[in-house]
Short mmCIF file of C-alpha atoms in Angstrom, two decimals:
data_model
loop_
_atom_site.label_atom_id
_atom_site.label_comp_id
_atom_site.label_asym_id
_atom_site.label_seq_id
_atom_site.Cartn_x
_atom_site.Cartn_y
_atom_site.Cartn_z
CA MET A 1 -0.01 0.00 0.00
CA SER A 2 1.07 3.58 -0.69
CA TYR A 3 -0.47 7.01 -0.54
CA LYS A 4 -1.09 8.10 -4.13
CA THR A 5 -3.99 10.48 -3.53
CA ILE A 6 -4.17 12.75 -0.49
CA LEU A 7 -7.14 14.91 0.34
CA VAL A 8 -6.79 17.98 2.56
CA TYR A 9 -9.78 19.87 3.92
CA ALA A 10 -9.03 23.51 3.08
CA ASP A 11 -11.44 25.07 5.52
CA CYS A 12 -9.72 24.79 8.90
CA GLY A 13 -10.11 28.42 9.90
CA GLN A 14 -6.89 30.06 11.01
CA ARG A 15 -5.08 26.75 10.75
CA THR A 16 -5.84 26.23 7.05
CA ALA A 17 -2.35 27.25 5.95
CA VAL A 18 -0.78 24.81 8.45
CA CYS A 19 -2.98 21.93 7.23
CA ILE A 20 -2.16 22.72 3.60
CA GLU A 21 1.59 22.93 4.28
CA VAL A 22 1.57 19.53 6.02
CA ALA A 23 -0.45 18.05 3.16
CA ILE A 24 1.95 19.40 0.54
CA ARG A 25 4.98 18.03 2.40
CA MET A 26 3.35 14.65 2.78
CA ALA A 27 2.31 14.54 -0.87
CA MET A 28 5.87 15.36 -1.92
CA GLN A 29 7.31 12.64 0.37
CA HIS A 30 4.97 9.99 -1.03
CA ASP A 31 4.90 11.20 -4.64
CA ALA A 32 1.15 11.59 -4.26
CA HIS A 33 -1.48 13.71 -5.98
CA LEU A 34 -2.92 16.31 -3.61
CA ILE A 35 -6.51 17.56 -3.67
CA ALA A 36 -7.51 20.58 -1.59
CA LEU A 37 -11.26 20.47 -0.93
CA TYR A 38 -13.28 23.50 0.06
CA THR A 39 -16.95 23.04 0.71
CA GLN A 40 -19.73 25.48 1.52
CA GLU A 41 -23.19 24.66 2.80
CA PRO A 42 -25.96 25.49 0.31
CA PHE A 43 -26.69 29.24 0.32
CA VAL A 44 -30.01 29.57 2.08
CA ILE A 45 -31.44 33.07 2.26
CA PRO A 46 -32.72 33.85 5.76
CA ALA A 47 -36.09 35.53 6.04
CA HIS A 48 -34.62 38.72 7.46
CA LEU A 49 -32.27 39.03 4.44
CA ILE A 50 -35.15 38.60 2.07
CA GLN A 51 -36.90 41.48 3.79
CA ALA A 52 -33.67 43.53 3.71
CA GLY A 53 -33.59 43.54 -0.06
CA GLU A 54 -31.72 42.17 -3.04
CA GLU A 55 -28.56 44.25 -2.51
CA VAL A 56 -28.02 42.72 0.95
CA ILE A 57 -28.39 39.22 -0.47
CA LYS A 58 -25.86 40.02 -3.22
CA THR A 59 -23.43 41.35 -0.62
CA GLN A 60 -23.68 38.16 1.42
CA LYS A 61 -23.20 36.00 -1.66
CA LYS A 62 -20.18 38.03 -2.78
CA PHE A 63 -18.61 37.73 0.68
CA ALA A 64 -18.89 33.93 0.47
CA ASP A 65 -17.47 33.85 -3.07
CA ASP A 66 -14.58 36.10 -2.08
CA GLU A 67 -13.69 33.78 0.81
CA VAL A 68 -13.50 30.81 -1.58
CA ALA A 69 -11.30 32.75 -3.98
CA LYS A 70 -8.98 33.85 -1.13
CA VAL A 71 -8.42 30.32 0.14
CA LYS A 72 -7.95 28.94 -3.38
CA SER A 73 -5.34 31.59 -4.15
CA ALA A 74 -3.51 30.96 -0.90
CA TYR A 75 -3.44 27.22 -1.62
CA HIS A 76 -1.97 27.60 -5.10
CA ASN A 77 0.58 30.16 -3.82
CA GLN A 78 1.70 27.75 -1.06
CA ALA A 79 2.10 24.92 -3.55
CA LEU A 80 4.02 27.18 -5.93
CA SER A 81 6.34 28.45 -3.22
CA MET A 82 7.16 24.86 -2.25
CA GLY A 83 7.73 23.78 -5.83
CA PHE A 84 4.83 21.35 -5.83
CA THR A 85 2.71 21.02 -8.96
CA ASN A 86 0.91 17.67 -8.59
CA ASN A 87 -2.15 19.24 -7.06
CA GLU A 88 -5.67 20.41 -7.72
CA TRP A 89 -8.42 22.50 -6.18
CA LEU A 90 -11.93 21.17 -5.64
CA TYR A 91 -14.85 23.32 -4.62
CA THR A 92 -18.27 21.84 -3.80
CA GLN A 93 -21.44 22.87 -2.10
CA GLY A 94 -22.95 20.64 0.53
CA PHE A 95 -22.82 19.81 4.22
CA PRO A 96 -19.11 19.52 5.18
CA VAL A 97 -19.10 16.09 6.84
CA ASP A 98 -21.06 14.45 4.06
CA THR A 99 -19.11 16.15 1.28
CA VAL A 100 -15.65 15.52 2.70
CA ALA A 101 -16.54 11.92 3.59
CA GLU A 102 -17.76 11.32 0.04
CA GLN A 103 -14.56 12.75 -1.52
CA ALA A 104 -12.46 10.76 0.93
CA ARG A 105 -13.62 7.57 -0.79
CA TYR A 106 -11.40 8.52 -3.72
CA ALA A 107 -8.28 9.22 -1.64
CA ASP A 108 -5.81 7.16 0.40
CA LEU A 109 -5.47 9.66 3.25
CA VAL A 110 -7.46 12.64 4.53
CA ILE A 111 -5.85 15.53 6.40
CA VAL A 112 -7.92 17.85 8.61
CA GLY A 113 -7.46 20.16 11.58
CA GLN A 114 -8.59 19.47 15.11
CA ALA A 115 -11.76 21.31 16.12
CA ASP A 116 -10.81 24.35 18.23
CA SER A 117 -13.06 24.39 21.28
CA SER A 118 -12.20 28.07 21.88
CA ASP A 119 -13.42 29.11 18.44
CA LYS A 120 -16.89 30.53 19.00
CA LEU A 121 -17.55 30.55 15.25
CA ASN A 122 -17.05 26.78 15.02
CA VAL A 123 -20.67 25.70 14.88
CA ASN A 124 -19.87 22.03 14.32
CA LYS A 125 -17.29 20.99 16.94
CA ASP A 126 -18.00 17.32 16.16
CA PHE A 127 -16.89 17.63 12.54
CA THR A 128 -13.58 15.80 13.02
CA ALA A 129 -15.17 12.95 14.96
CA GLN A 130 -18.03 12.56 12.50
CA LEU A 131 -15.66 12.59 9.53
CA MET A 132 -13.37 9.98 11.14
CA LEU A 133 -16.35 7.67 11.64
CA ALA A 134 -17.85 8.23 8.19
CA ALA A 135 -14.91 8.55 5.82
CA GLY A 136 -13.87 4.95 5.45
CA ARG A 137 -10.31 6.21 5.09
CA PRO A 138 -7.53 7.06 7.56
CA VAL A 139 -7.82 10.61 8.83
CA LEU A 140 -4.71 12.51 9.88
CA ILE A 141 -5.77 15.15 12.42
CA LEU A 142 -3.52 18.09 13.21
CA PRO A 143 -3.77 19.78 16.62
CA TYR A 144 -5.14 23.34 16.59
CA ALA A 145 -1.91 24.61 18.13
CA GLY A 146 1.72 23.99 17.26
CA SER A 147 3.98 23.59 14.22
CA PHE A 148 4.48 20.24 12.53
CA LEU A 149 7.30 20.37 9.97
CA ASN A 150 8.25 16.74 10.58
CA ILE A 151 5.55 14.13 11.05
CA GLY A 152 6.21 10.41 11.26
CA ARG A 153 9.83 10.16 12.32
CA ARG A 154 8.93 8.84 15.77
CA ILE A 155 5.59 7.05 15.73
CA LEU A 156 3.61 5.70 18.66
CA ILE A 157 0.96 3.02 18.01
CA ALA A 158 -1.85 2.69 20.56
CA TRP A 159 -2.70 -1.04 20.40
CA ASN A 160 -5.55 -3.03 21.92
CA ALA A 161 -5.93 -5.82 19.31
CA SER A 162 -9.28 -4.44 18.11
CA ARG A 163 -10.56 -4.22 14.55
CA GLU A 164 -10.16 -0.43 14.58
CA ALA A 165 -6.56 -0.57 15.85
CA THR A 166 -5.72 -3.20 13.23
CA ARG A 167 -7.21 -1.01 10.51
CA ALA A 168 -5.18 1.96 11.75
CA ILE A 169 -1.90 0.02 11.60
CA THR A 170 -2.58 -1.18 8.08
CA ASP A 171 -3.61 2.32 6.95
CA ALA A 172 -0.44 3.79 8.46
CA LEU A 173 2.00 1.37 6.80
CA PRO A 174 3.37 3.93 4.32
CA LEU A 175 4.30 6.12 7.30
CA LEU A 176 5.50 3.29 9.51
CA LYS A 177 7.92 2.09 6.85
CA ARG A 178 9.54 5.53 6.65
CA ALA A 179 9.76 6.10 10.42
CA GLU A 180 13.05 6.25 12.30
CA SER A 181 11.46 4.59 15.36
CA VAL A 182 8.12 2.95 16.05
CA HIS A 183 6.80 2.13 19.53
CA LEU A 184 3.76 -0.01 20.22
CA LEU A 185 1.88 0.75 23.43
CA ALA A 186 -0.43 -1.89 24.92
CA LEU A 187 -2.29 -0.56 27.92
CA SER A 188 -3.74 -2.40 30.91
CA SER A 189 -5.75 -0.60 33.57
CA LYS A 190 -5.37 -1.02 37.33
CA TYR A 191 -8.51 -3.21 37.17
CA ASP A 192 -7.27 -5.66 34.57
CA ALA A 193 -3.46 -5.68 34.92
CA GLN A 194 -3.46 -9.44 34.28
CA ASN A 195 -5.37 -9.02 31.02
CA HIS A 196 -2.31 -9.03 28.79
CA ILE A 197 -2.89 -7.68 25.30
CA PRO A 198 -1.27 -9.87 22.62
CA VAL A 199 1.47 -8.01 20.72
CA ASP A 200 3.86 -10.63 19.36
CA GLU A 201 1.78 -11.34 16.27
CA THR A 202 1.47 -7.63 15.52
CA VAL A 203 5.23 -7.14 15.86
CA LEU A 204 5.82 -10.05 13.49
CA TYR A 205 3.27 -8.69 11.01
CA LEU A 206 4.97 -5.29 10.97
CA ALA A 207 8.42 -6.87 10.75
CA ARG A 208 7.39 -8.60 7.55
CA HIS A 209 6.64 -5.17 6.16
CA GLY A 210 10.10 -3.93 7.16
CA VAL A 211 8.94 -2.06 10.28
CA ASN A 212 10.98 -2.59 13.44
CA VAL A 213 8.87 -2.04 16.58
CA GLU A 214 9.77 -1.53 20.20
CA VAL A 215 7.04 -2.70 22.58
CA ALA A 216 5.85 -1.08 25.79
CA ARG A 217 4.32 -4.32 27.07
CA ASP A 218 1.78 -4.49 29.86
CA ARG A 219 2.04 -0.85 30.85
CA VAL A 220 -0.29 -0.56 33.85
CA THR A 221 -1.88 2.86 34.36
CA LYS A 222 -4.14 4.39 36.96
CA ILE A 223 -5.29 7.16 34.60
CA ASP A 224 -7.67 6.83 31.68
CA ALA A 225 -6.37 5.33 28.46
CA GLY A 226 -6.47 8.57 26.47
CA ASN A 227 -4.31 10.52 28.89
CA ALA A 228 -1.99 7.52 29.34
CA ILE A 229 -1.44 7.47 25.57
CA LEU A 230 -0.65 11.19 25.48
CA SER A 231 1.70 10.79 28.47
CA CYS A 232 3.56 7.98 26.76
CA ALA A 233 3.81 10.02 23.54
CA ALA A 234 5.37 12.88 25.48
CA ASP A 235 7.85 10.58 27.22
CA LEU A 236 8.97 9.08 23.89
CA GLY A 237 9.04 12.41 22.03
CA SER A 238 6.62 10.99 19.44
CA ASP A 239 5.59 13.20 16.53
CA LEU A 240 2.73 10.97 15.31
CA LEU A 241 0.13 8.83 17.07
CA VAL A 242 -1.58 5.95 15.23
CA MET A 243 -4.76 4.54 16.79
CA GLY A 244 -8.18 3.17 16.10
CA GLY A 245 -11.16 5.54 16.38
CA TYR A 246 -14.18 4.26 18.22
CA GLY A 247 -17.75 5.54 18.11
CA ARG A 248 -21.24 5.28 16.66
CA SER A 249 -24.30 7.39 15.99
CA ARG A 250 -27.16 6.98 18.43
CA LEU A 251 -30.38 8.95 18.09
CA ARG A 252 -28.58 11.86 16.42
CA GLU A 253 -25.89 11.90 19.10
CA TRP A 254 -22.34 10.86 18.38
CA VAL A 255 -21.14 8.50 21.06
CA LEU A 256 -17.34 8.15 21.09
CA GLY A 257 -15.07 5.77 22.95
CA GLY A 258 -13.38 7.29 25.97
CA ALA A 259 -9.83 7.29 24.61
CA THR A 260 -11.01 8.50 21.21
CA ARG A 261 -12.84 11.48 22.73
CA THR A 262 -9.86 12.35 24.96
CA ILE A 263 -7.44 12.36 22.04
CA LEU A 264 -9.75 14.36 19.78
CA GLU A 265 -10.28 16.98 22.46
CA SER A 266 -6.79 17.12 24.01
CA MET A 267 -4.34 15.88 21.35
CA THR A 268 -0.83 17.22 21.62
CA LEU A 269 0.56 15.63 18.46
CA PRO A 270 -0.74 14.74 14.98
CA THR A 271 -2.90 11.68 15.16
CA LEU A 272 -3.87 9.19 12.43
CA MET A 273 -7.19 7.56 13.24
CA SER A 274 -9.03 4.82 11.39
CA HIS A 275 -12.49 3.47 12.13
#
């Protein structure tokens, strides 16, 4: 497996330029085609604008069009300044989660920014979680703070032998093969310290792909799994976390696994999640 098509969501607010730069660097490393996707919800005219008159409606529409043109121009300028030409711009109208998830089906990797809980204009703070669950592709999520010039030199895998974790490892193989070091973390809580998570088969599987793994076996923790993962990543100086994403939709409410929610809300390093 290799990444030959990478999709970056070009509407990450103030972090859009960071997401695009990371996407360009990754596309260059993997000799991949890069697609920057910008999506807008269908333009619905509120009742108060209809009453305000046609000129107000035109002004609102022009503001939206100008924003698209600004982001498009910035994207092409970034690619040009980095000497990258294997790219394209895609603009669509639709609801962001549905649109990005649909376009993700035609890519090997999706890059998005973490939802910023302090951004009062972010009306859909569950966008990243919903996309991860719906895309059917690995999603690389960049924290809303920090600079990430090098991603994937020191990788930490959060492993619990689940379907989602297995999918994440497989989806991350192009990155794992290029890494300088890979650590596999198997967590046991204070309540099930004797419940050893099997890792030997996973290490052997990765070794056959040319990935050498160091194992943090039977690491017992008294804190929740999500914070234990972040703590381990900090201790190892990891610059990328690979893990399964857990969750489901229940009566219009997105119910996430505990570790998944912790990482999505408090991530300190880029995280590749697969569901």
